[in-house]
CSV table of C-alpha atoms in Angstrom, one decimal:
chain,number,residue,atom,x,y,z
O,24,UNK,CA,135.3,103.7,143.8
O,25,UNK,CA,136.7,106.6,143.1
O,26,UNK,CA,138.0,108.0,139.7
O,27,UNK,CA,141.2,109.8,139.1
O,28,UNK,CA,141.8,113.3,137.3
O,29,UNK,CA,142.8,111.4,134.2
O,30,UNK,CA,139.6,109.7,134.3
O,31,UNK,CA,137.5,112.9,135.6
O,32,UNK,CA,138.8,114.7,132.3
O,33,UNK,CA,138.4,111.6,129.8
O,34,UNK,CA,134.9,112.0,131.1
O,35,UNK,CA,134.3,115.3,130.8
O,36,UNK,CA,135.5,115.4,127.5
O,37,UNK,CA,133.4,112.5,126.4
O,38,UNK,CA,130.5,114.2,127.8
O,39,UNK,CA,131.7,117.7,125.9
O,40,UNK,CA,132.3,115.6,122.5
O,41,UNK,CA,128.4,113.9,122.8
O,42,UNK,CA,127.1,117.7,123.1
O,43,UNK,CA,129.0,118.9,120.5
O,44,UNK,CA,127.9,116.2,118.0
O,45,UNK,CA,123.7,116.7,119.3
O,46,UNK,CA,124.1,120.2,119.0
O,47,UNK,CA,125.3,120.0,115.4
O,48,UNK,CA,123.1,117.7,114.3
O,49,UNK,CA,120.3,120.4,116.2
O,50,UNK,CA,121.7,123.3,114.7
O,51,UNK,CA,120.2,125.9,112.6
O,52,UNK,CA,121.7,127.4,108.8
O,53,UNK,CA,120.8,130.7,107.9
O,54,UNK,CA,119.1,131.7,105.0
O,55,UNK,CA,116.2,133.6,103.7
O,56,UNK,CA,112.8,133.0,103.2
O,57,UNK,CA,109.9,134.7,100.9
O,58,UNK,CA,106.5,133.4,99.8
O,59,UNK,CA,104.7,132.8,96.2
O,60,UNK,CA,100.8,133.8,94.9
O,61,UNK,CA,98.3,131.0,95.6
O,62,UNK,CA,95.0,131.9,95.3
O,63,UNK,CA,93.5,130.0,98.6
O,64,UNK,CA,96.9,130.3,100.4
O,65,UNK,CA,97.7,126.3,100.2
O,66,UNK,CA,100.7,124.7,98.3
O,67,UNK,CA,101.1,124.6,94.1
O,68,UNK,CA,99.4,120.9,92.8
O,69,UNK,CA,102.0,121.4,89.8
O,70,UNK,CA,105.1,121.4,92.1
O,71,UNK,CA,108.0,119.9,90.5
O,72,UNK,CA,108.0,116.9,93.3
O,73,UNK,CA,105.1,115.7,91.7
O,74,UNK,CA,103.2,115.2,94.7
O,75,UNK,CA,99.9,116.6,92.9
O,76,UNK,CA,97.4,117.4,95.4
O,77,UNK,CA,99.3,116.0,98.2
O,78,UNK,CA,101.8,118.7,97.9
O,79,UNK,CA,99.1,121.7,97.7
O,80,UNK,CA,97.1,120.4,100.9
O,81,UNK,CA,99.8,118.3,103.1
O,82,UNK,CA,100.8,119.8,106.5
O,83,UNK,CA,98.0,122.0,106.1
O,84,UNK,CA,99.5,123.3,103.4
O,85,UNK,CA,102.5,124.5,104.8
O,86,UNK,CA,104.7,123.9,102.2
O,87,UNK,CA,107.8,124.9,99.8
O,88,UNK,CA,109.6,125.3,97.1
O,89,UNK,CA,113.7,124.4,97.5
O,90,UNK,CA,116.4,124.9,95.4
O,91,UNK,CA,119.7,124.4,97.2
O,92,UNK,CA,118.1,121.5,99.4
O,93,UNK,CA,116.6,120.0,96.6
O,94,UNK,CA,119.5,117.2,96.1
O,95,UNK,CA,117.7,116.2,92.2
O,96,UNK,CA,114.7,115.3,93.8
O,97,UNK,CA,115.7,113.5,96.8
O,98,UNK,CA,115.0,116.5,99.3
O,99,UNK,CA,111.1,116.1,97.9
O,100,UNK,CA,108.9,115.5,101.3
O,101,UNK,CA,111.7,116.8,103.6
O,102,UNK,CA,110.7,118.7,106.9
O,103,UNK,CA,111.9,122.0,108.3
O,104,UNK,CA,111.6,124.6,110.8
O,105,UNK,CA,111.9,127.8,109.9
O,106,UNK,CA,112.4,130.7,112.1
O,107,UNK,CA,112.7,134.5,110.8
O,108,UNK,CA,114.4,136.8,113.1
O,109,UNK,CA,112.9,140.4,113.4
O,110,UNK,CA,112.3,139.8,117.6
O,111,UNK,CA,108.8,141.9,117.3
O,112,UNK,CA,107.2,140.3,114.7
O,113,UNK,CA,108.3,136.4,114.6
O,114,UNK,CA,107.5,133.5,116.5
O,115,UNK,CA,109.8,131.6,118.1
O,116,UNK,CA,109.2,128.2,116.8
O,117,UNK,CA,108.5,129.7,113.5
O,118,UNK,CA,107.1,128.2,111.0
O,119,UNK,CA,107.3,123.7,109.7
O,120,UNK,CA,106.9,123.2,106.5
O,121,UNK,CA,107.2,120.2,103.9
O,122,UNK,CA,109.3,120.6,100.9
O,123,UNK,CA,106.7,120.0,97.4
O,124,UNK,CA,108.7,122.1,95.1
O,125,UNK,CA,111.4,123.4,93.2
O,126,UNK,CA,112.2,127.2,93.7
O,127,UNK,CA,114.8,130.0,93.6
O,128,UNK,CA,115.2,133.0,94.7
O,129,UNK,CA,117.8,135.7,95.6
O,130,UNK,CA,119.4,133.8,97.9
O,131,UNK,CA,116.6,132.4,99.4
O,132,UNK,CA,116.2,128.6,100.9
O,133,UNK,CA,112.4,128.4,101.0
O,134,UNK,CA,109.7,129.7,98.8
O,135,UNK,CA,106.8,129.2,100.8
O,136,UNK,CA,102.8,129.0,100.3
O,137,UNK,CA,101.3,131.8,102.0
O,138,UNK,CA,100.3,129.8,105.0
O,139,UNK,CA,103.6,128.7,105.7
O,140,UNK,CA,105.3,132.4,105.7
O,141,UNK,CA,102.3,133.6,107.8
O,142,UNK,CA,103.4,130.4,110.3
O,143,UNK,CA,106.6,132.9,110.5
O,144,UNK,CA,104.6,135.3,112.4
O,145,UNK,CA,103.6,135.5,116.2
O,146,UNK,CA,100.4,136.4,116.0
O,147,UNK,CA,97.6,137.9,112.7
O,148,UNK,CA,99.1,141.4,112.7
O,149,UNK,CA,102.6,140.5,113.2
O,150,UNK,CA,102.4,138.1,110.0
O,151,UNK,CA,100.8,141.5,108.3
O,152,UNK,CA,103.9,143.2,108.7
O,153,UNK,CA,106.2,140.0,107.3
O,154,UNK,CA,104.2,139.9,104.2
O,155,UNK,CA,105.3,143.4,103.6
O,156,UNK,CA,109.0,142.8,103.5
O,157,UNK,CA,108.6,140.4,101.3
O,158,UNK,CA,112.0,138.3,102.0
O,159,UNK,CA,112.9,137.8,105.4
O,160,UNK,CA,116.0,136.4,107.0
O,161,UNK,CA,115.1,132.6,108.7
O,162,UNK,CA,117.5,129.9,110.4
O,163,UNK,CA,116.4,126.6,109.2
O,164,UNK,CA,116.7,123.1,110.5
O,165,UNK,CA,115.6,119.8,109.1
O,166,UNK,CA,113.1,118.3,111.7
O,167,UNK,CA,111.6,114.9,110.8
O,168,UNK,CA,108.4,114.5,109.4
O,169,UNK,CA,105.2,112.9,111.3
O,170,UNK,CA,102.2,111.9,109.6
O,171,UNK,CA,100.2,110.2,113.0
O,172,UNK,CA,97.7,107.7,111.4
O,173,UNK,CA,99.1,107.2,108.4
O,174,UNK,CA,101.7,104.8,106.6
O,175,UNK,CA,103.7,105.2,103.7
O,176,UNK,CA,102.1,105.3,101.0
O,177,UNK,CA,102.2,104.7,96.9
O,178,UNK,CA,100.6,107.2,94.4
O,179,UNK,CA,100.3,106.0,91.0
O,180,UNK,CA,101.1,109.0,89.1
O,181,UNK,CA,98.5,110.7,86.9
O,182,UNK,CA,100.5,110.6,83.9
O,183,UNK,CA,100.4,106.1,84.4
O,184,UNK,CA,98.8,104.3,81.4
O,185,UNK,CA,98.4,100.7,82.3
O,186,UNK,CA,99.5,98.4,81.4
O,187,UNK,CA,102.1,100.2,79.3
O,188,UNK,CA,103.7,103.1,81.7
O,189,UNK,CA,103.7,103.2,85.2
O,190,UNK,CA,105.1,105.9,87.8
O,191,UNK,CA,104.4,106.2,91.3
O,192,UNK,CA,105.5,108.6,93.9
O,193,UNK,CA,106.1,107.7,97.6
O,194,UNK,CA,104.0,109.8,100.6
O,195,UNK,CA,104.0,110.0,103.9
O,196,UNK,CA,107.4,109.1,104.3
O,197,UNK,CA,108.3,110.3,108.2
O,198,UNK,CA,111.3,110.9,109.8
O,199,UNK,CA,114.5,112.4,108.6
O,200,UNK,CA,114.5,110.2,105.5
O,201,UNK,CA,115.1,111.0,101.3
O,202,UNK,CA,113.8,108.6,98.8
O,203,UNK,CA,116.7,107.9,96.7
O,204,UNK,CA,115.4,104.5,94.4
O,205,UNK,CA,112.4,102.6,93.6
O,206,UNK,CA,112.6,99.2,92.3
O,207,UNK,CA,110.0,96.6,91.5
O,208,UNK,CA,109.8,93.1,91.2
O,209,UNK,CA,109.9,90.9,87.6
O,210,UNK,CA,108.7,87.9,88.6
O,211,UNK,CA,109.9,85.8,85.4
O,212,UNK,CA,113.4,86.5,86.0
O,213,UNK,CA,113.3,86.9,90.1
O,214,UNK,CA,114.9,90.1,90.4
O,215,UNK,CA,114.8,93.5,91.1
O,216,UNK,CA,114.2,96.0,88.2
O,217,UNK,CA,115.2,99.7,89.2
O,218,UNK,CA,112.6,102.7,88.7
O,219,UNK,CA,114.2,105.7,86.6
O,220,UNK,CA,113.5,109.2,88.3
O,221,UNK,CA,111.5,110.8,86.0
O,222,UNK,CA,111.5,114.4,87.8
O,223,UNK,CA,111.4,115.6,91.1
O,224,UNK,CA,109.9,112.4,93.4
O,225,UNK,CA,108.4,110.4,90.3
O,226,UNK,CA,109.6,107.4,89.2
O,227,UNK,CA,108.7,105.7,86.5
O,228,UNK,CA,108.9,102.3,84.6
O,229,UNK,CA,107.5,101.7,80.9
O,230,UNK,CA,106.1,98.4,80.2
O,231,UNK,CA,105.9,96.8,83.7
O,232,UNK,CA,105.4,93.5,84.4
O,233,UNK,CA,101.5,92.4,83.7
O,234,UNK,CA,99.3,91.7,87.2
O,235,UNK,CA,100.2,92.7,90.7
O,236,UNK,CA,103.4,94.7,91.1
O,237,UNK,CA,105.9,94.4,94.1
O,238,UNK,CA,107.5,97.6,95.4
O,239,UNK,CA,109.9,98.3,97.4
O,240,UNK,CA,112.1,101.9,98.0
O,241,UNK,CA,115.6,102.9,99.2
O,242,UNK,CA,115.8,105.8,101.9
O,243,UNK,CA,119.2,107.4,103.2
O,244,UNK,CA,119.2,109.0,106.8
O,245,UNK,CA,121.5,108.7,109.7
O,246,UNK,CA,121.6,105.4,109.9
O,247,UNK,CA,122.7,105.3,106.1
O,248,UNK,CA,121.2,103.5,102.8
O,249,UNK,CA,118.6,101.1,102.9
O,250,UNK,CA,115.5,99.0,101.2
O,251,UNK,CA,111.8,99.1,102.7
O,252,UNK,CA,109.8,96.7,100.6
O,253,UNK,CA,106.0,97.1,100.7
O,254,UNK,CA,104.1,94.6,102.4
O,255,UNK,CA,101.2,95.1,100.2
O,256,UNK,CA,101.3,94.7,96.5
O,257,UNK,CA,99.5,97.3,93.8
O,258,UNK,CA,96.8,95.3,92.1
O,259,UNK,CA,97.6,94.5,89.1
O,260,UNK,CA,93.8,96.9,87.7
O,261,UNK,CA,96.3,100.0,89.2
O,262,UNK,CA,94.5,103.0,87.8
O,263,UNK,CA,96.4,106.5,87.5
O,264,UNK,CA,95.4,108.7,90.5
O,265,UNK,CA,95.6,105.6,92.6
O,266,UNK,CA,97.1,105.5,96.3
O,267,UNK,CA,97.9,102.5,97.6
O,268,UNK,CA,98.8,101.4,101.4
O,269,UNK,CA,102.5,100.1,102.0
O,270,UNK,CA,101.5,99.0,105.6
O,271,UNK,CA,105.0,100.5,106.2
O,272,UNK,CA,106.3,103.0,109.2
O,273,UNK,CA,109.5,103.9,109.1
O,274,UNK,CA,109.1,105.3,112.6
């Protein structure tokens, strides 16, 4: 069968709109990058996400600070690729790195550790002469995360006291997605209690329910809002410092 001009160009411009919408959803931002003092080069344990260790050593600590993707917390455990743009010095796939903090700068997206601006660089020399600028000028994209061999996972937050104040934060969370809301389960009036956002990716509860404690979270991504409820549940002898398995992917 053959198809008619009409439906040649109704094609074509199907075909033109579906590039048009990947390309945009592919496409870079520009912005500017510098780096902060670490003494071993990793990520800050302090970062205002909360992530604690996790956010010095995740991604092999290639990490940042944010402060216009930061969205009150939500952008906490985001992915990006970074790409600076002096052609004799930086790599072309630049640099992926895991937002753990809050950070600003003049003008600057990303605050990176010092592993994750030297990721900027081709090669040890050309990272050298990046350092030395200081600031560079990047294109960005968000990228989803991958964490192969893990599942989400639930961090009871070192400042938890059970049984009077709990707080968790949410790891590993891969994909494209934010953590928006926790909520967890009170058993004597079957229903869901929200979590308050304490800072950055911690949520926290005071005076949970006593024994285990049911999770679930709320994530926002292309596909738009929805809950993931643990499979596991956090024994109710939770100690701060604590992870615990979700047995959840979300890819």
């Amino acid at each position: 069968m053959e198809l008619s001009f009409k439906h040649h160009f109704g094609l074509a411009c199907v075909l033109l709109l579906l590039a048009a919408l990947c390309s945009s959803q592919d496409s870079f931002t520009d912005s500017r990058a510098t780096y902060y003092g670490s003494p071993d080069c990793y990520g800050n344990p302090r970062g205002a996400c909360g992530f604690g260790e996790y956010g010095r050593t995740v991604n092999d600590g290639s990490v940042a600070g944010v402060s216009r993707l930061w969205r009150n917390g939500s952008g906490c455990g985001a992915c990006y690729q970074a790409r600076c743009k002096i052609p004799q010095y930086c790599d072309e796939n630049g640099a992926y790195v895991v937002v753990t903090d809050y950070g600003e700068g003049d003008r600057t997206d990303f605050i990176m550790s010092p592993r994750a601006f030297s990721r900027l660089g081709g090669n040890a020399d050309a990272s050298a002469e990046l350092f030395k600028y200081g600031v560079v000028d990047i294109e960005y994209r968000r990228v989803p995360c991958s964490y192969t061999g893990y599942n989400v996972v639930f961090k009871v937050h070192e400042h938890s006291r059970n049984p009077d104040y709990f707080a968790v934060v949410v790891l590993y969370v891969d994909g494209t997605y934010d953590v928006t809301a926790v909520e967890l389960f009170q058993e004597d009036c079957q229903e869901w209690k929200p979590m308050r956002r304490a800072f950055g990716a911690m949520f926290d509860y005071s005076s949970p329910p006593r024994g285990e404690i049911y999770l679930r979270f709320q994530v926002s991504g292309r596909a738009g809002l929805y809950w993931v409820q643990s499979k596991n549940a956090i024994s109710s002898d939770w100690k701060a410092g604590a992870t615990y398995d979700t047995n959840v992917q979300l890819n």
